[in-house]
Short mmCIF file of C-alpha atoms and ligand atoms in Angstrom, two decimals:
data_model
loop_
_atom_site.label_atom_id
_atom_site.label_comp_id
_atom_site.label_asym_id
_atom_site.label_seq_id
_atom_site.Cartn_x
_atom_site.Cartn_y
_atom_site.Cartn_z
CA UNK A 97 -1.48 23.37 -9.78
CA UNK A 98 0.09 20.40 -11.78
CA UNK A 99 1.74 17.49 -9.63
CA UNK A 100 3.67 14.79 -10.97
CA UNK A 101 3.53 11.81 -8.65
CA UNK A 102 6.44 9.09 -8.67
CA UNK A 103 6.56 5.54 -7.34
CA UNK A 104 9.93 4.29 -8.14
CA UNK A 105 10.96 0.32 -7.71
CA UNK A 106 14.05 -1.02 -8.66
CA UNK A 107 13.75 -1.44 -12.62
CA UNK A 108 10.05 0.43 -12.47
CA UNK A 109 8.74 3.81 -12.63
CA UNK A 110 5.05 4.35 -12.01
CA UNK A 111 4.08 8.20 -12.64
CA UNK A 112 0.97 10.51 -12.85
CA UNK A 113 0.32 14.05 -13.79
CA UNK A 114 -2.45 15.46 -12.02
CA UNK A 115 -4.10 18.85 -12.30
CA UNK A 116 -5.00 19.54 -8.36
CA UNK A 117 -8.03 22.36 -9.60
CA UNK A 118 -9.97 19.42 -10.61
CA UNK A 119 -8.42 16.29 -9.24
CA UNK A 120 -8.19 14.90 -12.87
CA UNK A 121 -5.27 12.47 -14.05
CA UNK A 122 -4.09 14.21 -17.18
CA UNK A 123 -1.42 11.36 -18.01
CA UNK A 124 -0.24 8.30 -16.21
CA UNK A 125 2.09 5.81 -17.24
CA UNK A 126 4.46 3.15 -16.31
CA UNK A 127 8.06 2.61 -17.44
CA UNK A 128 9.14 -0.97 -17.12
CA UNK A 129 12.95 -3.68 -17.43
CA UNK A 130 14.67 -0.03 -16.45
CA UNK A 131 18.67 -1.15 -16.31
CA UNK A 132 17.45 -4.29 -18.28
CA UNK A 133 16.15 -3.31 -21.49
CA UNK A 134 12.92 -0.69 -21.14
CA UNK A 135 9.36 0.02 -22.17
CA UNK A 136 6.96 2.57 -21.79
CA UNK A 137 3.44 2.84 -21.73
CA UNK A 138 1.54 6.01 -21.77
CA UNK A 139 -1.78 6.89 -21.48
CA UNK A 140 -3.75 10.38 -21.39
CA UNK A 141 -7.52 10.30 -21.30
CA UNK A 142 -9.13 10.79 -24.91
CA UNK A 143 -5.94 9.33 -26.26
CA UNK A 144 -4.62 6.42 -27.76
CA UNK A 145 -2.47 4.21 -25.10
CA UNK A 146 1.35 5.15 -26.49
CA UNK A 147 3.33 2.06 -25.63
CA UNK A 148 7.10 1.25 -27.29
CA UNK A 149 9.97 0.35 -26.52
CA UNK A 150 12.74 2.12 -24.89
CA UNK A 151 16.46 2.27 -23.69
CA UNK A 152 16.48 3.11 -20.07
CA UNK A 153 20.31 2.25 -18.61
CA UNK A 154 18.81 3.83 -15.56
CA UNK A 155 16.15 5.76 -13.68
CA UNK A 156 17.06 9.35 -15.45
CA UNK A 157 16.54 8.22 -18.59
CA UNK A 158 13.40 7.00 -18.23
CA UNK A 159 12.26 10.02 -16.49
CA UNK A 160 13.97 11.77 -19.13
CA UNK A 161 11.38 9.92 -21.30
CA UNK A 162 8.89 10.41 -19.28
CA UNK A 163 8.96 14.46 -19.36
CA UNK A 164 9.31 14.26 -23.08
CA UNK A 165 5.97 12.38 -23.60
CA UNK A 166 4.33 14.85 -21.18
CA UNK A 167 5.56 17.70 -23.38
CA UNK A 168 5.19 16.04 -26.33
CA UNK A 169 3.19 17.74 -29.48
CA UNK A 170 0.99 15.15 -30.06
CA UNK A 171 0.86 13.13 -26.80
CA UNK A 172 1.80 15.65 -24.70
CA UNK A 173 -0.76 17.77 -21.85
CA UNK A 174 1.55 20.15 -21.11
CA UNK A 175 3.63 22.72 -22.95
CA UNK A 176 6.76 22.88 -20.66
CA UNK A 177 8.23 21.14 -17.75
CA UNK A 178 7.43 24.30 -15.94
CA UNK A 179 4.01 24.11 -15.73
CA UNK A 180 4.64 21.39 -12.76
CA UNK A 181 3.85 22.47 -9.91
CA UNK A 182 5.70 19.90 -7.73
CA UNK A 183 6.67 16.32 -7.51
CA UNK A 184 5.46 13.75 -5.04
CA UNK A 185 7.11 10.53 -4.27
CA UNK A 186 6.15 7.41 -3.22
CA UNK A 187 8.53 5.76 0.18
CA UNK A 188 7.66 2.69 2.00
CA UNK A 189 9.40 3.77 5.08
CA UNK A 190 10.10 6.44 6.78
CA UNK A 191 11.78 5.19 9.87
CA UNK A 192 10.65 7.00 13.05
CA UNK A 193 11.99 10.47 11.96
CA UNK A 194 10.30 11.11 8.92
CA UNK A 195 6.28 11.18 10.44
CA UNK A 196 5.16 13.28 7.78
CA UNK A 197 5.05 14.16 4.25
CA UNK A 198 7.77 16.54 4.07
CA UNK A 199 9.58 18.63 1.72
CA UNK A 200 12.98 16.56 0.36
CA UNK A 201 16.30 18.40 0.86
CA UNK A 202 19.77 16.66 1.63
CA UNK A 203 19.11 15.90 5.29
CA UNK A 204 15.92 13.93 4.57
CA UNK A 205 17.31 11.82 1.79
CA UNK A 206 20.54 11.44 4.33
CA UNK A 207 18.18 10.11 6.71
CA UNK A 208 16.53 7.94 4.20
CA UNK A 209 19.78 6.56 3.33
CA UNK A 210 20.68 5.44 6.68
CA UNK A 211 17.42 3.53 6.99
CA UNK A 212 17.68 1.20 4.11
CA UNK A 213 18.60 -2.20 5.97
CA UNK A 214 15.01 -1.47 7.39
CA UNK A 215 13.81 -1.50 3.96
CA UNK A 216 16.07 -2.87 1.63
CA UNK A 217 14.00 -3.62 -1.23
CA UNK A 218 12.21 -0.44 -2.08
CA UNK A 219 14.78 2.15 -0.02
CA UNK A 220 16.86 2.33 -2.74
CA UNK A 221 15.34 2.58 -5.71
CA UNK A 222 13.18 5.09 -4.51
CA UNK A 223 15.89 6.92 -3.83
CA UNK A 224 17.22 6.66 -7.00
CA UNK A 225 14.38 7.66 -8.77
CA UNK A 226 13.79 10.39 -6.30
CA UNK A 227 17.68 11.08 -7.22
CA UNK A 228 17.20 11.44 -10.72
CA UNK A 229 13.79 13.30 -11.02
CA UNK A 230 15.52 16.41 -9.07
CA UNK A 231 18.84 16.11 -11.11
CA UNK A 232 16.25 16.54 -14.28
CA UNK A 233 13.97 18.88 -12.27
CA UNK A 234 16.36 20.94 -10.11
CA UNK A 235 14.23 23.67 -9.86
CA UNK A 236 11.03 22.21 -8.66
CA UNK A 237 10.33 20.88 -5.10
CA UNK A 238 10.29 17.13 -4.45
CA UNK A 239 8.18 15.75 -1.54
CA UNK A 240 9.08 12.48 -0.19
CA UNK A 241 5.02 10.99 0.88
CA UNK A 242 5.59 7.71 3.41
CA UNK A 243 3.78 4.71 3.83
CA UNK A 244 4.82 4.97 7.40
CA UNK A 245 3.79 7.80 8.35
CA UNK A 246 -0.10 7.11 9.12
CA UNK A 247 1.47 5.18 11.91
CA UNK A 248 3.24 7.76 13.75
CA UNK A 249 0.11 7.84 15.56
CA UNK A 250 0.31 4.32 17.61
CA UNK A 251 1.31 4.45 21.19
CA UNK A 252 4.24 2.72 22.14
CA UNK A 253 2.40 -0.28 23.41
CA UNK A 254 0.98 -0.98 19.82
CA UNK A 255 4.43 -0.53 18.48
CA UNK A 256 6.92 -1.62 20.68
CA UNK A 257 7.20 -5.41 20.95
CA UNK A 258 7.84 -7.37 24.03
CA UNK A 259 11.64 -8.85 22.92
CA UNK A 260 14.30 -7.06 25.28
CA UNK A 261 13.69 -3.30 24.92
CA UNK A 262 17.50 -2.78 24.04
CA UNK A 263 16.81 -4.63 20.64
CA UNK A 264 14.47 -1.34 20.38
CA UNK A 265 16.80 0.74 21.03
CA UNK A 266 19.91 -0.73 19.13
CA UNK A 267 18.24 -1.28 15.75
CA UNK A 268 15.05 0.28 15.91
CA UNK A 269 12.79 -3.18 15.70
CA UNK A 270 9.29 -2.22 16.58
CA UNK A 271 6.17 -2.06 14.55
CA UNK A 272 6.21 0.58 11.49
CA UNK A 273 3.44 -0.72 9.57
CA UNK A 274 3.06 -0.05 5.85
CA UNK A 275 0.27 1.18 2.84
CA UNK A 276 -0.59 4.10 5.16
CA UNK A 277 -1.24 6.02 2.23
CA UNK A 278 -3.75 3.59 0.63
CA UNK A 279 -5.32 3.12 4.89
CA UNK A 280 -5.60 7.42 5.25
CA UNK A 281 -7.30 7.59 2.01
CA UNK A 282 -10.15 5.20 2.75
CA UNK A 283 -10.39 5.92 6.09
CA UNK A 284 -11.15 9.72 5.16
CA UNK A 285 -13.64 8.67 2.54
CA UNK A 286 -15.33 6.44 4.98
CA UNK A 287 -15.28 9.13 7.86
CA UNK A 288 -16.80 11.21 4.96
CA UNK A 289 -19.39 8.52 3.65
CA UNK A 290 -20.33 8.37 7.54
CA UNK A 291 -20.50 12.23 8.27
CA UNK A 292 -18.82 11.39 11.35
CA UNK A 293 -14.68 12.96 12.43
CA UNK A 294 -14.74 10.70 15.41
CA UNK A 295 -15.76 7.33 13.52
CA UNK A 296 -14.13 4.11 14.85
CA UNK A 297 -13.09 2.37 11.26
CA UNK A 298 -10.91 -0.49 10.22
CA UNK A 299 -9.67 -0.42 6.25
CA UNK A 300 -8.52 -3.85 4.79
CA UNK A 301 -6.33 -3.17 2.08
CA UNK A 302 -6.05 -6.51 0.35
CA UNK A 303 -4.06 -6.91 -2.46
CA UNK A 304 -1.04 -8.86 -3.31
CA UNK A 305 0.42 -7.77 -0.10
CA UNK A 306 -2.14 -7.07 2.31
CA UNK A 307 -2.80 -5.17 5.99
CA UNK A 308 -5.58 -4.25 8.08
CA UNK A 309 -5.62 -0.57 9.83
CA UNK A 310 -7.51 0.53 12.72
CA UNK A 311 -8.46 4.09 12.78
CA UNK A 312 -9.74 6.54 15.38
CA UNK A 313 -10.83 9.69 15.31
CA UNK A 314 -8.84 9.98 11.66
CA UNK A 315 -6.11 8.75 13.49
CA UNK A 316 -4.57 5.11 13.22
CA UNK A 317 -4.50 3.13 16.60
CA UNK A 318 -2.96 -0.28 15.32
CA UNK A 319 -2.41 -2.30 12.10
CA UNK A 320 -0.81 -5.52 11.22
CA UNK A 321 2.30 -4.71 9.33
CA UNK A 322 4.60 -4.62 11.39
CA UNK A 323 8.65 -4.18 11.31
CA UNK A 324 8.40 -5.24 7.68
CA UNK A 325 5.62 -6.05 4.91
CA UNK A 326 5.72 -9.25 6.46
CA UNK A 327 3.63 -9.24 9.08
CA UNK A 328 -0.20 -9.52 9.44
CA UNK A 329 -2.75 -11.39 7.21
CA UNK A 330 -1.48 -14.22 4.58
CA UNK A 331 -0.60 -12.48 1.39
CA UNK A 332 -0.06 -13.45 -2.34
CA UNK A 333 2.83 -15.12 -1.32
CA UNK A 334 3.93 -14.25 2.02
CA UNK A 335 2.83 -15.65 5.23
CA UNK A 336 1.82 -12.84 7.52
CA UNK A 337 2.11 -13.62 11.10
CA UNK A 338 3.34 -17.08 12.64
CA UNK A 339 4.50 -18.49 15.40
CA UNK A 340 8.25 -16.79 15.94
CA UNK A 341 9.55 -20.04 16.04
CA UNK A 342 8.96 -21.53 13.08
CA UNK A 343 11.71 -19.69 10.85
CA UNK A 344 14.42 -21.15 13.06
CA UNK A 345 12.89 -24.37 13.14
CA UNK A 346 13.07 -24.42 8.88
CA UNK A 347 16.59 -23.36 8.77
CA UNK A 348 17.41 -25.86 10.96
CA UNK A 349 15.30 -28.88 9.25
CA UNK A 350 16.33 -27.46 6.20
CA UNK A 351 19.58 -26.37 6.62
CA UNK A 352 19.33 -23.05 5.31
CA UNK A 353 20.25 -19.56 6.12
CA UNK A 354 18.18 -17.03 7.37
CA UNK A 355 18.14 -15.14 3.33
CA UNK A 356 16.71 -18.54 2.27
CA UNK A 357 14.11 -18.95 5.04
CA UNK A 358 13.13 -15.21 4.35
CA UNK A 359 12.70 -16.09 0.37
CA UNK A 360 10.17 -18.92 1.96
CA UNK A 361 7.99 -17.05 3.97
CA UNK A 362 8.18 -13.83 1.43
CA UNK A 363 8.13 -15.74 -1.73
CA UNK A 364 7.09 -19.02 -1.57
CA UNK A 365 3.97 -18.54 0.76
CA UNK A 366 0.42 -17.18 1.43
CA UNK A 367 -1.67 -18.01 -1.08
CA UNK A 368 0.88 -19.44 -3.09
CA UNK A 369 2.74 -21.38 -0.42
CA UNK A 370 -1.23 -23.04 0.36
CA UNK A 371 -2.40 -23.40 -2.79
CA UNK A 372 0.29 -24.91 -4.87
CA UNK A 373 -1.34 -23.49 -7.69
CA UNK A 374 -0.48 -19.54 -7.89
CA UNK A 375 -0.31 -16.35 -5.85
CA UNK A 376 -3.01 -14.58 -7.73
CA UNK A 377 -6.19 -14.55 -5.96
CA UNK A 378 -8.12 -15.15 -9.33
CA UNK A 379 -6.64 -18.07 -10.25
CA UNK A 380 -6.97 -19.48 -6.50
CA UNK A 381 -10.45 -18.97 -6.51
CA UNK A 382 -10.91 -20.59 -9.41
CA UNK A 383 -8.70 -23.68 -8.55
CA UNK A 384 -11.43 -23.56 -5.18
CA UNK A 385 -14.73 -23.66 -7.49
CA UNK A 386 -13.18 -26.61 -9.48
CA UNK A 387 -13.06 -28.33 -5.78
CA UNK A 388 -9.39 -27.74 -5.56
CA UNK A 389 -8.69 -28.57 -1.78
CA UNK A 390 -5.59 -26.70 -0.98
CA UNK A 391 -6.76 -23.44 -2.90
CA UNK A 392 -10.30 -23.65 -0.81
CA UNK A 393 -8.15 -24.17 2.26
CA UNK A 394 -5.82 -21.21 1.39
CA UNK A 395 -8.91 -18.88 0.93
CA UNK A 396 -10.37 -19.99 4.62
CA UNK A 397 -7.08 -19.61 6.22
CA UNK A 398 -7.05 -16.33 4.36
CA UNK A 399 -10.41 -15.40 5.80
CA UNK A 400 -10.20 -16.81 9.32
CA UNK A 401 -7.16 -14.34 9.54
CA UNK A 402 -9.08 -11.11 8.33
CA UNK A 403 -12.00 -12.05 10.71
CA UNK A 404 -9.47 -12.36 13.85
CA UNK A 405 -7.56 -8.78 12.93
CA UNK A 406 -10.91 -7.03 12.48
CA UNK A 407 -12.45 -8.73 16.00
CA UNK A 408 -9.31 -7.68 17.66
CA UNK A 409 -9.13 -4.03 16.68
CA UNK A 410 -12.95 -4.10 17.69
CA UNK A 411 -11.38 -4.59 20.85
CA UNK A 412 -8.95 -2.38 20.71
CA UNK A 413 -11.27 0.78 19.56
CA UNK A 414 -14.22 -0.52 21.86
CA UNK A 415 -16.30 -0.35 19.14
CA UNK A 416 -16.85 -0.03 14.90
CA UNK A 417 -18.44 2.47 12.78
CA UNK A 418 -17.56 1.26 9.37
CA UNK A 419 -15.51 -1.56 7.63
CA UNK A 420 -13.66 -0.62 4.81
CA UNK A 421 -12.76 -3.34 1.79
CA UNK A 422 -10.18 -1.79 -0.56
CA UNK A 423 -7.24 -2.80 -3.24
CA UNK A 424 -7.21 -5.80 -5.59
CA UNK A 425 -9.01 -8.11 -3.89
CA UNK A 426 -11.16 -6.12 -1.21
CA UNK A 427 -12.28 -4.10 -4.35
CA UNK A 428 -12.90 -6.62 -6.46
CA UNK A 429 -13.77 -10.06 -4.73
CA UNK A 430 -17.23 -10.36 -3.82
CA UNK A 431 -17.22 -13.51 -2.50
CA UNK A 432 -14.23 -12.82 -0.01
CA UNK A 433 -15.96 -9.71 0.93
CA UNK A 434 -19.12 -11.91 1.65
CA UNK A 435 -17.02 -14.80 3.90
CA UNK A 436 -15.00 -11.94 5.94
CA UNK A 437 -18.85 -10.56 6.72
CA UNK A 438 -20.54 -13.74 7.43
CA UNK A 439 -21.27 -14.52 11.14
CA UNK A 440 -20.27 -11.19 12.73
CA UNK A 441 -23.26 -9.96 13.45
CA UNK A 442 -22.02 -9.96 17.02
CA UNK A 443 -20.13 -6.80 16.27
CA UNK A 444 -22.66 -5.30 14.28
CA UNK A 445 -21.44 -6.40 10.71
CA UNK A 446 -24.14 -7.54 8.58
CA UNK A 447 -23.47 -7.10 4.81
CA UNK A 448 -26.42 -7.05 2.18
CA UNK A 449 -25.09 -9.93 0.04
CA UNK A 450 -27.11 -8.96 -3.02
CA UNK A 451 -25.76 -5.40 -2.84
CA UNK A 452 -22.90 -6.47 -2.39
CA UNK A 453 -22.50 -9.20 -5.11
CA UNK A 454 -23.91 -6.69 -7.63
CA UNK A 455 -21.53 -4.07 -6.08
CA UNK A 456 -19.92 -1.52 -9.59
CA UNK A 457 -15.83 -1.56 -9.57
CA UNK A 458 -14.36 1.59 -9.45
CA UNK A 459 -17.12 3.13 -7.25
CA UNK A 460 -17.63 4.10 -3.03
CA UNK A 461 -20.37 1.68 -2.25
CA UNK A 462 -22.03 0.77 0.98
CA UNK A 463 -22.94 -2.95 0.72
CA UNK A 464 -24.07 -3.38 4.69
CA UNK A 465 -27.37 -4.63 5.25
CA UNK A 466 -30.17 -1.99 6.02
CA UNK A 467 -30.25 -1.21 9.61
CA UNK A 468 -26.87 -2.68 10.70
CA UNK A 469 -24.86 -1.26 13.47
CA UNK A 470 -21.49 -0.54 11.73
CA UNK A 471 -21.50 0.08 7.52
CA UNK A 472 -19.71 -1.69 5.34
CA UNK A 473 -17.83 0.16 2.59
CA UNK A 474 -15.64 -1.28 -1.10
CA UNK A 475 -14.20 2.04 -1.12
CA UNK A 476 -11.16 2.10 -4.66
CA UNK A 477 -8.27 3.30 -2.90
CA UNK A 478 -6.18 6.59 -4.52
CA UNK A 479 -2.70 6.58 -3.17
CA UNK A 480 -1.43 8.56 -6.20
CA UNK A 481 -4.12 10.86 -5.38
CA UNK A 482 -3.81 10.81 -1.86
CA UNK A 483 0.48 12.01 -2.96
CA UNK A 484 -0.26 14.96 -4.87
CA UNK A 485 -2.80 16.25 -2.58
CA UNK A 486 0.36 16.18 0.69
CA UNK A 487 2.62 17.27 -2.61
CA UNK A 488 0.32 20.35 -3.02
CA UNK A 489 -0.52 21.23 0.84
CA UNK A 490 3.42 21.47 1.36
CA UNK A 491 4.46 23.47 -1.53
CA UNK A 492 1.28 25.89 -1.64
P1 ADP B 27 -0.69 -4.86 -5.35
O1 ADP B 27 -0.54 -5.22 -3.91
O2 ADP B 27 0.35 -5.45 -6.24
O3 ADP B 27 -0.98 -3.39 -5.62
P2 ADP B 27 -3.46 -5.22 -6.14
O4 ADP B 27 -4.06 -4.30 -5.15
O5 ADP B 27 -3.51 -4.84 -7.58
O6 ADP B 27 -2.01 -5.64 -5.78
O7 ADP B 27 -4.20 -6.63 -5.97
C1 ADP B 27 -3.84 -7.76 -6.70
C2 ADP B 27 -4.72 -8.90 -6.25
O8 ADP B 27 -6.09 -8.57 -6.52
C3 ADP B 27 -4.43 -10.21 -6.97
O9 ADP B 27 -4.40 -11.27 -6.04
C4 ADP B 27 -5.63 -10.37 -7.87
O10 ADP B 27 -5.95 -11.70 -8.11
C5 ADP B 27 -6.71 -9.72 -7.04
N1 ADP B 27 -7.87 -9.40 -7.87
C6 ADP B 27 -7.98 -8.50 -8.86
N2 ADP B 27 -9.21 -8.59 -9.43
C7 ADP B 27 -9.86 -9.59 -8.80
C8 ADP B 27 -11.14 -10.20 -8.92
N3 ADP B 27 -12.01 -9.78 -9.84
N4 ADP B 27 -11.46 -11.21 -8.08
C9 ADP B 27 -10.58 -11.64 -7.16
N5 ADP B 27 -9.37 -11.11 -6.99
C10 ADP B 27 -9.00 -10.11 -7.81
#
């Protein structure tokens, strides 16, 4: 079976064709300044990258596009529009009533409409996009796949936080938590890599926006996004966790409103905010080896923060089997890797820095030390895979 998998943002539209016999991607592609002015790129394996401009007023048109490249005699991989199968796509949130992938009909995307002050910047341009592809695809089934949903799983006292329960009730504020898809993946190839259902495992999935996931017998038990993106570890340039205070405290000194104070700690912090000198973890680290003191500082803050999630879902789980590293950074940055590992031996991390530091990208590697209690993984995450495969399960 052929699914189409779609991650729509608000003048974006990131898409892959997969054929589910073989788990191969048989055309991927991203269509960008949708509403603005448009381009497309689009690449098939064995094929030269097709990239050109385009007009895309709005999300149909570039899907429009999109289905015309697939189909194309040249570029194309398929003959007809028919041959898919089904179409995934890609929410943040779910809220609390949409716990699983499911099948999209008009009560769903009702639902999802009602929950986009909880997620007002990717609610609605999924939507759209979600929108669109069925007005173009009317007769093929659209599942909505939720970052949320790998949460559903936390108990109430991981969720719920301690502000007057009504506040709960009212508007819904408790933890949600966010890239579940990315956290189920590697968590399943861990539990795999292990040979073990019941495995104890925390992913890091650290990227520009980041969050840490404890898992339990393939279930999750905690992580540190919490009522928004916002929560948790530093990030490219948002803070992650702080004292509650301190966002009243900068409205007041500043005399701003809480939209400003928001763009602050979403936009104008983390790595950025620290460093002064970007948000991109490349060019931090290489501010840090050029003895740049406020990118070396962002980087330890950045570490300290991992090491103090993973030690407290240790607790949590009374125990670790593996540590997952995954995303931009976990995938990619050896040395961060090697600085999250060091001096934890007490839990039974111990990395093999060599391994490690001569680790391949794109591959499941264990870089823990021989003999160590609890394995270290770089596992690449798959979230578009991880789409199609729910796609397929619910429409088989
Ligand atoms: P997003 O959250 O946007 O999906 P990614 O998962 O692509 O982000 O991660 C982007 C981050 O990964 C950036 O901070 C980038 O600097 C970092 N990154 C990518 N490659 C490397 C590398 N070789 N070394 C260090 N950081 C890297």
């Amino acid at each position: 079976m052929k699914i189409l998998v779609v991650n729509a943002g608000s003048s974006s539209l990131k898409y892959q064709l997969f054929d589910m016999d073989n788990g191969d991607v048989l055309a991927k592609g991203l269509c960008e300044r949708i509403g603005i002015d448009g381009a497309i790129t689009h690449k098939c394996p064995g094929k030269p990258d097709h990239k050109v401009d385009a007009d895309f007023p709005n999300h149909k048109a570039a899907i429009e596009l999109v289905l015309s490249l697939l189909t194309d005699k040249e570029l194309g991989v398929i003959r007809s529009v028919d041959e898919i199968g089904a179409v995934g796509h890609r929410f943040a949130h779910g809220g609390e009533k949409l716990r699983q992938s499911s099948v999209l009909g008009d009560e769903e995307i009702k639902y999802l409409e009602s929950i986009v002050e909880l997620n007002p910047l990717h609610g609605p341009p999924a939507i759209s996009g979600f929108k669109a592809c069925k007005e173009v695809m009317p007769s093929i089934k659209h599942v909505g796949v939720f970052d949320t949903s790998y949460y559903a799983t936390i108990e109430d006292y991981a969720y719920i936080y301690p502000i007057p329960y009504e506040l709960y009730e009212e508007y819904k504020i408790r933890r949600y938590g966010f890239h579940g898809t990315s956290h189920r993946y590697v968590a399943a190839k861990a539990a795999e890599m292990l040979g073990k259902k019941d495995a104890k495992i925390i992913t890091c999935h650290l990227g520009n926006g980041s969050s840490i996931t404890a898992t339990m017998n393939g279930k999750s038990v905690d992580t540190s996004m919490g009522f928004t993106p916002q929560d948790g570890v530093p990030m490219g340039t948002r803070s992650g966790a702080l004292d509650p205070t301190v966002p009243s405290f900068i409205m007041k000194k500043l005399g701003i409103g809480a939209e400003e104070v928001d763009k602050i700690l979403n936009s104008k912090s983390g790595l950025l905010g620290v460093s002064g000198v970007s948000s991109d973890c490349r060019d931090v680290c290489a501010a840090a080896d050029k003895g740049e003191y406020r990118s070396q500082l962002a980087l330890k803050i950045l570490v300290h923060h991992i090491k103090k999630i993973i030690g407290s879902y240790v607790a949590e789980m009374n125990g670790l089997d593996a540590l997952v590293f995954t995303a931009g950074i976990g995938e990619n940055d050896r040395g961060l890797r090697a600085n999250v590992c060091r001096e934890m031996s007490y839990l039974g991390i111990e990395m093999d820095e060599e391994v490690n530091a001569t680790c391949p990208r794109g591959e499941d590697v264990d870089v823990s030390a021989k003999g160590a209690k609890v394995k270290t993984f770089v596992i690449p995450t798959n979230e578009e895979y991880m789409i199609a495969l729910d796609t397929m399960n619910l429409v088989k």
